[in-house]
């Protein structure tokens, strides 16, 4: 939050709704004693009360008696609930497809996908930069019929599919695609060398045995699911005027034995039009986030669905200018979100924009597969794998394997479980999804870790699917309480 920014949270005693209101934007506030507008520039003092009370402006002007609760914060942490003694605070973030960095990743992977359609062993090493209406693409693409690739059309399609259509694309905007790409067929002998490493790399793989998380860290899985639910809402209800750019950050409390979790704080930033109905949008977002958290809690053992957490919506104020017009974007900048969140080292370089014979792309997939095998075969609760490769090598070597609490495992027990050859991921991900969606929603979610009785509950994003899953869980006797593994 920028210095001096003011957030307001309010709670009416006659309603369960709890949200955030910025003084910079005009919002309608309803309470039991009166109905009035908080105008542009209004500020409220830092006090939380229950029952009728005279709430005063910081400069001394009274607002009158209102039966409502208003809180003022100057910094994020002053509004934050500290974790209980002995527990750990975890955090993770995720971004929406319209975020400029993620938009660049999707364009880069759309080029990889198009090249692979022409030749399975196509060589692709692409980076993308965005600013306002300019898309700059550089690198190399080598495959059959590469001269027919329309990079401008690819960029336009990614923009469109991300949600940059009216009213979130300017009428006068003409997307300028500037390329500096070495294009042409693979050089003689280069095709046969695709199975040999042309670079060095250190890569990390992670897996967890906790159901309902896609074998990801629980906080990272939650941030991803809430981002998917938020994006689904803006697609399903265009009347809310929500845009394609946005972010989610979550804070959860983890017990000392890492078997119980609860949400502490969720913050959302979502682009919108200048004419949006802030109150209606906030209520819809609150309802969708509540439903998504409930569904996540039902799928994940030990995760508590609690009302005792804060939800911030656009805590920095109006978010009208989004995408590349709000900030510049660059492929490979969201590495922590692309991998496993901040608690797991990221190892090598970016994945998007590289073909699957590149060490930075194949390596993390092999490491992930080995971590999953260790969890499934050795009974680890979680596993962290480190692999390394040198230029000229044909396969990765195992450097280190750790279970929970940094317990080292004997690497000889893992030999033969996974194909460690660089060429083993040449045809990934087969028919499991296109690379543009993988770039947007995660490289490690093809494998599902779900509750056997509830099905793929955690993967549901539509409200109908989530409600059906919640009702099914209730019929099975599920409770909204923390449950040990």
Short mmCIF file of C-alpha atoms in Angstrom, two decimals:
data_model
loop_
_atom_site.label_atom_id
_atom_site.label_comp_id
_atom_site.label_asym_id
_atom_site.label_seq_id
_atom_site.Cartn_x
_atom_site.Cartn_y
_atom_site.Cartn_z
CA UNK A 1 0.00 0.00 0.00
CA UNK A 2 1.38 3.40 -0.89
CA UNK A 3 2.18 5.81 1.90
CA UNK A 4 -0.82 7.70 3.21
CA UNK A 5 -3.43 5.45 1.63
CA UNK A 6 -6.52 4.89 3.78
CA UNK A 7 -8.59 1.71 3.99
CA UNK A 8 -11.96 1.40 5.63
CA UNK A 9 -13.66 -1.76 6.75
CA UNK A 10 -17.28 -1.67 7.85
CA UNK A 11 -19.73 -4.09 9.38
CA UNK A 12 -23.41 -3.51 9.82
CA UNK A 13 -25.03 -5.28 12.80
CA UNK A 14 -27.97 -6.26 10.59
CA UNK A 15 -25.81 -7.85 7.91
CA UNK A 16 -23.03 -10.39 7.67
CA UNK A 17 -21.30 -8.47 4.89
CA UNK A 18 -17.84 -7.23 5.67
CA UNK A 19 -15.74 -5.37 3.14
CA UNK A 20 -13.49 -2.44 2.40
CA UNK A 21 -14.39 1.07 1.35
CA UNK A 22 -11.89 3.61 0.05
CA UNK A 23 -12.34 7.26 0.76
CA UNK A 24 -11.28 8.13 -2.77
CA UNK A 25 -14.34 6.46 -4.31
CA UNK A 26 -17.98 7.26 -3.75
CA UNK A 27 -19.78 4.34 -2.07
CA UNK A 28 -23.21 3.89 -0.54
CA UNK A 29 -23.09 2.80 3.09
CA UNK A 30 -26.22 1.40 4.74
CA UNK A 31 -26.69 1.07 8.49
CA UNK A 32 -29.59 0.82 10.91
CA UNK A 33 -29.75 4.49 11.83
CA UNK A 34 -29.16 6.26 8.55
CA UNK A 35 -28.31 5.88 4.86
CA UNK A 36 -25.69 8.15 3.40
CA UNK A 37 -22.83 8.41 0.94
CA UNK A 38 -19.19 8.46 1.85
CA UNK A 39 -18.03 11.05 -0.63
CA UNK A 40 -14.70 11.43 -2.35
CA UNK A 41 -12.05 12.30 0.22
CA UNK A 42 -14.03 11.28 3.33
CA UNK A 43 -11.96 9.73 6.11
CA UNK A 44 -12.96 7.90 9.25
CA UNK A 45 -11.12 7.77 12.59
CA UNK A 46 -9.27 4.71 13.83
CA UNK A 47 -11.77 3.15 16.20
CA UNK A 48 -13.72 -0.11 16.30
CA UNK A 49 -16.87 -0.18 18.41
CA UNK A 50 -20.15 -2.02 18.79
CA UNK A 51 -23.47 -0.26 19.19
CA UNK A 52 -24.38 3.42 18.68
CA UNK A 53 -21.42 5.74 18.85
CA UNK A 54 -20.48 9.14 17.48
CA UNK A 55 -17.74 8.55 14.92
CA UNK A 56 -15.59 11.55 14.17
CA UNK A 57 -13.62 12.68 11.16
CA UNK A 58 -9.85 12.96 11.84
CA UNK A 59 -10.15 16.72 11.42
CA UNK A 60 -12.96 16.89 13.94
CA UNK A 61 -16.12 16.91 11.82
CA UNK A 62 -18.66 14.44 13.27
CA UNK A 63 -20.44 11.92 11.07
CA UNK A 64 -23.32 11.44 13.49
CA UNK A 65 -24.68 8.49 15.47
CA UNK A 66 -24.48 5.29 13.43
CA UNK A 67 -24.93 1.69 14.46
CA UNK A 68 -22.02 0.34 12.44
CA UNK A 69 -18.39 -0.54 12.80
CA UNK A 70 -15.73 1.36 10.89
CA UNK A 71 -12.01 0.70 11.12
CA UNK A 72 -9.16 2.79 9.79
CA UNK A 73 -5.70 1.49 8.98
CA UNK A 74 -2.62 3.33 7.71
CA UNK A 75 -0.57 0.18 7.16
CA UNK A 76 -1.41 -3.37 6.20
CA UNK A 77 0.16 -4.92 9.27
CA UNK A 78 -1.76 -2.82 11.76
CA UNK A 79 -4.95 -4.56 10.60
CA UNK A 80 -3.38 -7.99 10.61
CA UNK A 81 -4.13 -10.75 13.11
CA UNK A 82 -0.89 -12.25 14.44
CA UNK A 83 -0.54 -16.00 14.36
CA UNK A 84 -0.94 -17.89 17.61
CA UNK A 85 2.13 -18.93 19.56
CA UNK A 86 3.83 -21.97 18.10
CA UNK A 87 2.13 -21.67 14.72
CA UNK A 88 3.55 -20.45 11.42
CA UNK A 89 2.21 -17.73 9.17
CA UNK A 90 2.23 -18.69 5.48
CA UNK A 91 1.58 -16.44 2.51
CA UNK A 92 1.25 -16.82 -1.26
CA UNK A 93 0.00 -14.79 -4.20
CA UNK A 94 -1.48 -15.44 -7.62
CA UNK A 95 -2.34 -13.16 -10.54
CA UNK A 96 -5.12 -13.12 -13.11
CA UNK A 97 -4.63 -13.64 -16.87
CA UNK A 98 -4.84 -9.89 -17.54
CA UNK A 99 -1.86 -9.09 -15.33
CA UNK A 100 0.83 -7.69 -17.67
CA UNK A 101 3.51 -10.20 -16.60
CA UNK A 102 1.14 -13.12 -17.01
CA UNK A 103 -0.07 -11.73 -20.32
CA UNK A 104 3.55 -11.79 -21.51
CA UNK A 105 3.97 -15.39 -20.28
CA UNK A 106 0.86 -16.47 -22.18
CA UNK A 107 2.07 -14.87 -25.43
CA UNK A 108 5.45 -16.59 -25.04
CA UNK A 109 3.83 -19.99 -24.48
CA UNK A 110 1.35 -19.44 -27.32
CA UNK A 111 4.39 -19.14 -29.61
CA UNK A 112 5.86 -22.34 -28.13
CA UNK A 113 2.58 -24.12 -28.76
CA UNK A 114 2.32 -22.90 -32.34
CA UNK A 115 5.89 -24.00 -33.10
CA UNK A 116 5.29 -27.47 -31.60
CA UNK A 117 2.28 -27.93 -33.86
CA UNK A 118 4.61 -27.53 -36.80
CA UNK A 119 7.41 -29.72 -35.45
CA UNK A 120 7.48 -31.75 -32.22
CA UNK A 121 11.13 -30.95 -31.54
CA UNK A 122 10.86 -27.26 -32.44
CA UNK A 123 13.45 -25.04 -30.77
CA UNK A 124 11.88 -22.07 -29.02
CA UNK A 125 13.52 -19.54 -26.72
CA UNK A 126 11.30 -16.47 -26.53
CA UNK A 127 10.92 -13.49 -24.22
CA UNK A 128 8.08 -10.97 -24.33
CA UNK A 129 7.85 -7.41 -23.00
CA UNK A 130 4.68 -5.29 -22.88
CA UNK A 131 4.02 -1.60 -22.33
CA UNK A 132 0.81 0.20 -23.18
CA UNK A 133 -0.06 -0.84 -26.77
CA UNK A 134 3.40 -2.23 -27.63
CA UNK A 135 4.36 -5.92 -27.57
CA UNK A 136 8.05 -6.65 -28.05
CA UNK A 137 9.05 -10.26 -28.80
CA UNK A 138 12.64 -11.41 -29.12
CA UNK A 139 14.54 -14.71 -29.23
CA UNK A 140 14.63 -17.66 -31.60
CA UNK A 141 12.06 -19.98 -33.18
CA UNK A 142 13.35 -22.85 -35.31
CA UNK A 143 10.94 -25.35 -36.89
CA UNK A 144 9.29 -26.31 -40.15
CA UNK A 145 7.19 -23.63 -41.86
CA UNK A 146 8.22 -21.04 -39.27
CA UNK A 147 7.94 -18.27 -41.87
CA UNK A 148 4.17 -18.69 -41.86
CA UNK A 149 3.85 -17.99 -38.11
CA UNK A 150 1.85 -14.81 -37.51
CA UNK A 151 3.25 -13.40 -34.26
CA UNK A 152 0.93 -10.39 -34.34
CA UNK A 153 -2.12 -12.62 -34.63
CA UNK A 154 -0.88 -14.77 -31.73
CA UNK A 155 -0.46 -11.71 -29.50
CA UNK A 156 -3.91 -10.37 -30.41
CA UNK A 157 -5.55 -13.71 -29.64
CA UNK A 158 -3.87 -13.93 -26.22
CA UNK A 159 -5.03 -10.39 -25.38
CA UNK A 160 -8.57 -11.26 -26.45
CA UNK A 161 -8.73 -14.57 -24.58
CA UNK A 162 -7.36 -12.92 -21.43
CA UNK A 163 -10.37 -10.57 -21.42
CA UNK A 164 -9.08 -7.43 -23.12
CA UNK A 165 -12.23 -6.76 -25.09
CA UNK A 166 -14.69 -3.88 -24.71
CA UNK A 167 -14.85 -2.05 -22.36
CA UNK A 168 -11.32 -2.98 -21.26
CA UNK A 169 -9.61 -2.23 -24.55
CA UNK A 170 -9.34 1.33 -25.75
CA UNK A 171 -11.20 2.12 -28.97
CA UNK A 172 -8.21 3.90 -30.48
CA UNK A 173 -5.68 1.27 -29.37
CA UNK A 174 -3.80 -0.44 -32.15
CA UNK A 175 -1.61 -3.20 -30.80
CA UNK A 176 1.92 -2.82 -32.16
CA UNK A 177 3.84 -6.08 -32.24
CA UNK A 178 7.59 -5.56 -32.69
CA UNK A 179 9.70 -8.65 -33.22
CA UNK A 180 13.42 -9.35 -33.22
CA UNK A 181 13.32 -13.12 -33.69
CA UNK A 182 15.76 -15.46 -35.38
CA UNK A 183 13.46 -17.64 -37.48
CA UNK A 184 14.25 -20.55 -39.76
CA UNK A 185 14.50 -24.33 -39.78
CA UNK A 186 16.69 -26.30 -37.38
CA UNK A 187 20.30 -26.35 -38.49
CA UNK A 188 21.82 -29.58 -39.86
CA UNK A 189 22.43 -31.99 -36.97
CA UNK A 190 20.56 -29.77 -34.52
CA UNK A 191 17.47 -31.98 -34.44
CA UNK A 192 19.47 -34.97 -33.19
CA UNK A 193 21.10 -32.83 -30.49
CA UNK A 194 17.79 -31.71 -29.02
CA UNK A 195 18.03 -34.53 -26.47
CA UNK A 196 21.35 -33.13 -25.22
CA UNK A 197 21.50 -30.26 -22.73
CA UNK A 198 22.67 -26.97 -24.26
CA UNK A 199 22.91 -25.25 -20.87
CA UNK A 200 23.45 -25.84 -17.18
CA UNK A 201 20.58 -25.74 -14.71
CA UNK A 202 19.63 -26.40 -11.09
CA UNK A 203 15.94 -27.21 -10.68
CA UNK A 204 13.61 -27.84 -7.76
CA UNK A 205 10.59 -30.13 -7.45
CA UNK A 206 8.05 -30.25 -4.65
CA UNK A 207 5.06 -32.41 -3.74
CA UNK A 208 2.74 -32.75 -0.76
CA UNK A 209 0.50 -35.65 0.23
CA UNK A 210 -2.21 -33.31 1.52
CA UNK A 211 -5.43 -34.00 -0.42
CA UNK A 212 -7.23 -31.20 -2.22
CA UNK A 213 -4.14 -29.09 -2.88
CA UNK A 214 -2.95 -30.55 -6.20
CA UNK A 215 0.11 -31.64 -4.17
CA UNK A 216 1.12 -27.96 -3.84
CA UNK A 217 1.82 -25.98 -0.64
CA UNK A 218 -1.56 -25.30 0.92
CA UNK A 219 -1.24 -21.51 0.84
CA UNK A 220 -0.20 -21.55 -2.82
CA UNK A 221 -3.09 -23.86 -3.71
CA UNK A 222 -5.55 -21.57 -1.92
CA UNK A 223 -4.26 -18.42 -3.65
CA UNK A 224 -4.58 -20.13 -7.01
CA UNK A 225 -8.13 -21.37 -6.34
CA UNK A 226 -9.29 -17.94 -5.17
CA UNK A 227 -7.77 -16.32 -8.26
CA UNK A 228 -9.59 -18.84 -10.46
CA UNK A 229 -12.86 -18.17 -8.62
CA UNK A 230 -12.42 -14.40 -8.96
CA UNK A 231 -11.69 -14.66 -12.67
CA UNK A 232 -14.65 -17.00 -13.19
CA UNK A 233 -16.89 -14.43 -11.49
CA UNK A 234 -15.86 -11.63 -13.84
CA UNK A 235 -16.50 -13.92 -16.84
CA UNK A 236 -19.89 -15.16 -15.61
CA UNK A 237 -21.25 -11.76 -14.50
CA UNK A 238 -20.10 -9.09 -16.97
CA UNK A 239 -22.65 -6.68 -15.48
CA UNK A 240 -20.29 -6.29 -12.50
CA UNK A 241 -17.82 -4.57 -14.86
CA UNK A 242 -14.79 -6.44 -13.50
CA UNK A 243 -11.66 -6.45 -15.62
CA UNK A 244 -9.13 -9.13 -16.58
CA UNK A 245 -6.25 -7.79 -14.47
CA UNK A 246 -6.04 -8.64 -10.80
CA UNK A 247 -4.12 -10.18 -7.93
CA UNK A 248 -4.79 -12.34 -4.89
CA UNK A 249 -2.64 -12.66 -1.79
CA UNK A 250 -3.52 -14.92 1.13
CA UNK A 251 -2.18 -15.32 4.65
CA UNK A 252 -2.91 -18.54 6.50
CA UNK A 253 -1.96 -19.82 9.92
CA UNK A 254 -0.39 -23.27 10.07
CA UNK A 255 -0.23 -25.28 13.30
CA UNK A 256 3.13 -26.32 14.72
CA UNK A 257 2.70 -29.87 13.37
CA UNK A 258 1.59 -28.60 9.91
CA UNK A 259 -1.68 -30.56 10.14
CA UNK A 260 -4.19 -27.75 10.75
CA UNK A 261 -4.68 -24.48 8.90
CA UNK A 262 -6.95 -21.47 8.95
CA UNK A 263 -7.32 -18.36 6.80
CA UNK A 264 -6.16 -15.17 8.47
CA UNK A 265 -6.27 -12.59 5.70
CA UNK A 266 -7.22 -12.42 2.00
CA UNK A 267 -6.56 -9.39 -0.17
CA UNK A 268 -7.91 -9.03 -3.72
CA UNK A 269 -7.15 -6.42 -6.35
CA UNK A 270 -9.45 -6.48 -9.38
CA UNK A 271 -9.63 -4.14 -12.33
CA UNK A 272 -12.97 -2.46 -13.02
CA UNK A 273 -14.58 0.22 -15.15
CA UNK A 274 -15.14 3.75 -13.93
CA UNK A 275 -18.91 3.12 -14.00
CA UNK A 276 -18.89 -0.06 -11.89
CA UNK A 277 -21.35 -0.53 -9.03
CA UNK A 278 -18.86 -0.91 -6.18
CA UNK A 279 -21.38 -2.15 -3.62
CA UNK A 280 -22.89 -4.82 -5.90
CA UNK A 281 -19.46 -5.94 -7.07
CA UNK A 282 -18.12 -6.14 -3.53
CA UNK A 283 -21.06 -8.25 -2.37
CA UNK A 284 -20.68 -10.62 -5.33
CA UNK A 285 -16.94 -10.96 -4.74
CA UNK A 286 -17.46 -11.59 -1.00
CA UNK A 287 -20.01 -14.30 -1.70
CA UNK A 288 -17.81 -15.99 -4.29
CA UNK A 289 -14.72 -15.89 -2.07
CA UNK A 290 -16.69 -17.28 0.88
CA UNK A 291 -17.96 -20.14 -1.29
CA UNK A 292 -14.49 -20.87 -2.68
CA UNK A 293 -12.91 -20.94 0.79
CA UNK A 294 -15.67 -23.27 2.05
CA UNK A 295 -15.11 -25.63 -0.86
CA UNK A 296 -11.35 -25.56 -0.31
CA UNK A 297 -11.81 -26.32 3.39
CA UNK A 298 -13.99 -29.33 2.58
CA UNK A 299 -11.39 -30.72 0.19
CA UNK A 300 -8.33 -30.17 2.40
CA UNK A 301 -8.12 -32.14 5.67
CA UNK A 302 -7.28 -29.93 8.61
CA UNK A 303 -8.26 -26.69 6.86
CA UNK A 304 -10.75 -24.65 8.87
CA UNK A 305 -13.46 -22.69 7.10
CA UNK A 306 -13.73 -19.77 9.50
CA UNK A 307 -15.48 -16.41 9.34
CA UNK A 308 -12.73 -15.00 11.55
CA UNK A 309 -10.60 -13.55 8.77
CA UNK A 310 -10.34 -10.26 6.92
CA UNK A 311 -11.09 -9.70 3.24
CA UNK A 312 -9.74 -6.64 1.46
CA UNK A 313 -11.01 -5.62 -1.97
CA UNK A 314 -8.94 -3.07 -3.87
CA UNK A 315 -7.19 -1.85 -0.75
CA UNK A 316 -5.23 0.73 -2.77
CA UNK A 317 -8.35 2.36 -4.22
CA UNK A 318 -9.84 2.43 -7.70
CA UNK A 319 -8.26 0.04 -10.21
CA UNK A 320 -9.38 1.35 -13.58
CA UNK A 321 -6.14 1.30 -15.59
CA UNK A 322 -5.11 -2.34 -15.73
CA UNK A 323 -3.05 -4.63 -17.91
CA UNK A 324 -0.17 -3.12 -19.89
CA UNK A 325 -1.76 0.33 -19.64
CA UNK A 326 -1.46 0.18 -15.86
CA UNK A 327 2.03 -1.31 -15.68
CA UNK A 328 4.68 -2.79 -17.94
CA UNK A 329 4.94 -6.56 -18.24
CA UNK A 330 7.74 -9.06 -18.83
CA UNK A 331 7.69 -12.82 -19.29
CA UNK A 332 9.37 -14.81 -16.54
CA UNK A 333 8.76 -12.25 -13.78
CA UNK A 334 6.19 -14.26 -11.82
CA UNK A 335 8.51 -17.20 -11.10
CA UNK A 336 7.49 -17.68 -7.46
CA UNK A 337 3.81 -17.83 -8.41
CA UNK A 338 4.64 -20.06 -11.39
CA UNK A 339 6.41 -22.58 -9.16
CA UNK A 340 5.35 -23.35 -5.57
CA UNK A 341 5.03 -20.03 -3.74
CA UNK A 342 7.56 -18.36 -1.44
CA UNK A 343 8.28 -21.28 0.90
CA UNK A 344 9.90 -23.43 -1.82
CA UNK A 345 13.13 -22.43 -3.65
CA UNK A 346 12.58 -21.85 -7.36
CA UNK A 347 15.87 -23.23 -8.67
CA UNK A 348 16.33 -22.52 -12.38
CA UNK A 349 14.93 -19.97 -14.80
CA UNK A 350 11.56 -19.21 -16.35
CA UNK A 351 9.48 -21.93 -17.98
CA UNK A 352 7.20 -19.94 -20.30
CA UNK A 353 8.68 -19.17 -23.70
CA UNK A 354 10.89 -22.29 -23.83
CA UNK A 355 10.32 -25.59 -25.59
CA UNK A 356 10.29 -28.86 -23.67
CA UNK A 357 13.81 -29.88 -24.65
CA UNK A 358 15.16 -26.85 -22.76
CA UNK A 359 16.62 -27.67 -19.34
CA UNK A 360 14.67 -24.86 -17.63
CA UNK A 361 11.39 -26.34 -18.86
CA UNK A 362 11.92 -30.09 -18.78
CA UNK A 363 13.91 -30.02 -15.53
CA UNK A 364 11.21 -28.65 -13.21
CA UNK A 365 8.70 -31.17 -14.63
CA UNK A 366 11.08 -34.07 -14.01
CA UNK A 367 11.82 -32.80 -10.49
CA UNK A 368 8.10 -32.47 -9.78
CA UNK A 369 7.46 -36.01 -11.03
CA UNK A 370 10.25 -37.35 -8.80
CA UNK A 371 8.87 -35.49 -5.77
CA UNK A 372 5.42 -36.97 -6.44
CA UNK A 373 6.94 -40.44 -6.73
CA UNK A 374 8.74 -40.00 -3.40
CA UNK A 375 5.52 -38.95 -1.68
CA UNK A 376 3.55 -41.84 -3.16
CA UNK A 377 6.18 -44.60 -2.91
CA UNK A 378 8.03 -43.64 0.29
CA UNK A 379 5.09 -42.30 2.27
CA UNK A 380 6.52 -38.80 2.80
CA UNK A 381 4.12 -36.08 3.88
CA UNK A 382 6.01 -33.69 1.63
CA UNK A 383 9.14 -33.89 -0.49
CA UNK A 384 11.64 -31.39 -1.91
CA UNK A 385 13.89 -32.54 -4.77
CA UNK A 386 16.98 -30.80 -6.16
CA UNK A 387 18.32 -31.83 -9.57
CA UNK A 388 21.24 -30.58 -11.63
CA UNK A 389 22.46 -30.88 -15.21
CA UNK A 390 25.55 -29.75 -17.14
CA UNK A 391 25.93 -28.69 -20.79
CA UNK A 392 26.29 -31.84 -22.87
CA UNK A 393 24.45 -34.11 -20.40
CA UNK A 394 21.48 -36.16 -21.52
CA UNK A 395 19.81 -36.61 -18.15
CA UNK A 396 19.49 -34.89 -14.80
CA UNK A 397 21.27 -36.11 -11.72
CA UNK A 398 19.73 -36.17 -8.25
CA UNK A 399 21.50 -33.75 -5.92
CA UNK A 400 19.34 -33.88 -2.82
CA UNK A 401 15.97 -35.21 -1.67
CA UNK A 402 14.36 -33.98 1.55
CA UNK A 403 11.20 -35.01 3.36
CA UNK A 404 9.32 -32.94 5.94
CA UNK A 405 11.44 -31.15 8.55
CA UNK A 406 14.41 -31.16 6.13
CA UNK A 407 14.95 -34.88 6.67
CA UNK A 408 17.34 -36.15 4.01
CA UNK A 409 16.33 -39.25 2.07
CA UNK A 410 18.60 -41.83 0.51
CA UNK A 411 18.65 -40.89 -3.17
CA UNK A 412 19.35 -44.50 -4.21
CA UNK A 413 15.79 -45.35 -3.17
CA UNK A 414 14.50 -43.10 -5.96
CA UNK A 415 16.59 -44.40 -8.83
CA UNK A 416 14.42 -45.88 -11.57
CA UNK A 417 11.18 -44.29 -10.35
CA UNK A 418 11.25 -41.50 -12.95
CA UNK A 419 12.78 -41.10 -16.39
CA UNK A 420 15.50 -38.50 -15.78
CA UNK A 421 16.36 -38.01 -19.47
CA UNK A 422 15.99 -34.52 -20.88
CA UNK A 423 13.98 -35.83 -23.84
CA UNK A 424 11.41 -37.50 -21.55
CA UNK A 425 9.24 -34.35 -21.47
CA UNK A 426 9.43 -33.68 -25.18
CA UNK A 427 5.70 -34.33 -25.72
CA UNK A 428 4.40 -32.94 -22.42
CA UNK A 429 1.58 -32.18 -21.66
CA UNK A 430 -0.01 -34.45 -24.27
CA UNK A 431 -3.78 -33.85 -24.32
CA UNK A 432 -4.09 -32.37 -20.81
CA UNK A 433 -4.45 -28.76 -21.81
CA UNK A 434 -3.06 -26.01 -23.98
CA UNK A 435 0.07 -24.10 -23.00
CA UNK A 436 -1.66 -20.72 -22.80
CA UNK A 437 -3.92 -21.94 -19.99
CA UNK A 438 -0.98 -23.71 -18.33
CA UNK A 439 0.98 -20.44 -18.40
CA UNK A 440 -1.97 -18.66 -16.78
CA UNK A 441 -3.02 -21.16 -14.14
CA UNK A 442 0.02 -23.21 -13.27
CA UNK A 443 2.59 -25.63 -14.64
CA UNK A 444 2.16 -28.27 -11.93
CA UNK A 445 -1.58 -28.88 -11.69
CA UNK A 446 -2.08 -31.68 -14.21
CA UNK A 447 -1.83 -34.21 -11.39
CA UNK A 448 -4.85 -34.18 -9.09
CA UNK A 449 -4.73 -34.90 -5.36
CA UNK A 450 -8.39 -35.07 -4.38
CA UNK A 451 -10.56 -36.45 -1.64
CA UNK A 452 -11.81 -39.85 -2.86
CA UNK A 453 -15.40 -39.20 -1.69
CA UNK A 454 -15.73 -35.62 -2.84
CA UNK A 455 -14.09 -35.84 -6.25
CA UNK A 456 -12.26 -32.87 -7.73
CA UNK A 457 -13.85 -30.42 -5.34
CA UNK A 458 -10.84 -28.18 -5.13
CA UNK A 459 -10.75 -27.72 -8.87
CA UNK A 460 -14.31 -26.39 -9.10
CA UNK A 461 -14.59 -22.68 -9.82
CA UNK A 462 -18.18 -22.16 -10.93
CA UNK A 463 -20.66 -21.39 -8.13
CA UNK A 464 -22.97 -24.22 -9.21
CA UNK A 465 -20.18 -26.80 -8.97
CA UNK A 466 -18.99 -25.46 -5.63
CA UNK A 467 -22.47 -25.38 -4.12
CA UNK A 468 -23.14 -28.91 -5.32
CA UNK A 469 -19.86 -30.06 -3.80
CA UNK A 470 -20.59 -28.33 -0.49
CA UNK A 471 -24.07 -29.88 -0.33
CA UNK A 472 -22.65 -33.32 -1.15
CA UNK A 473 -20.08 -32.94 1.59
CA UNK A 474 -22.74 -32.00 4.09
CA UNK A 475 -24.70 -35.12 3.20
CA UNK A 476 -21.54 -37.11 3.89
CA UNK A 477 -21.28 -35.50 7.30
CA UNK A 478 -18.40 -33.11 6.59
CA UNK A 479 -17.95 -30.33 9.14
CA UNK A 480 -16.48 -26.86 8.80
CA UNK A 481 -13.87 -27.49 11.45
CA UNK A 482 -10.17 -28.26 11.44
CA UNK A 483 -9.58 -31.98 11.03
CA UNK A 484 -6.31 -33.84 11.62
CA UNK A 485 -4.79 -35.73 8.70
#
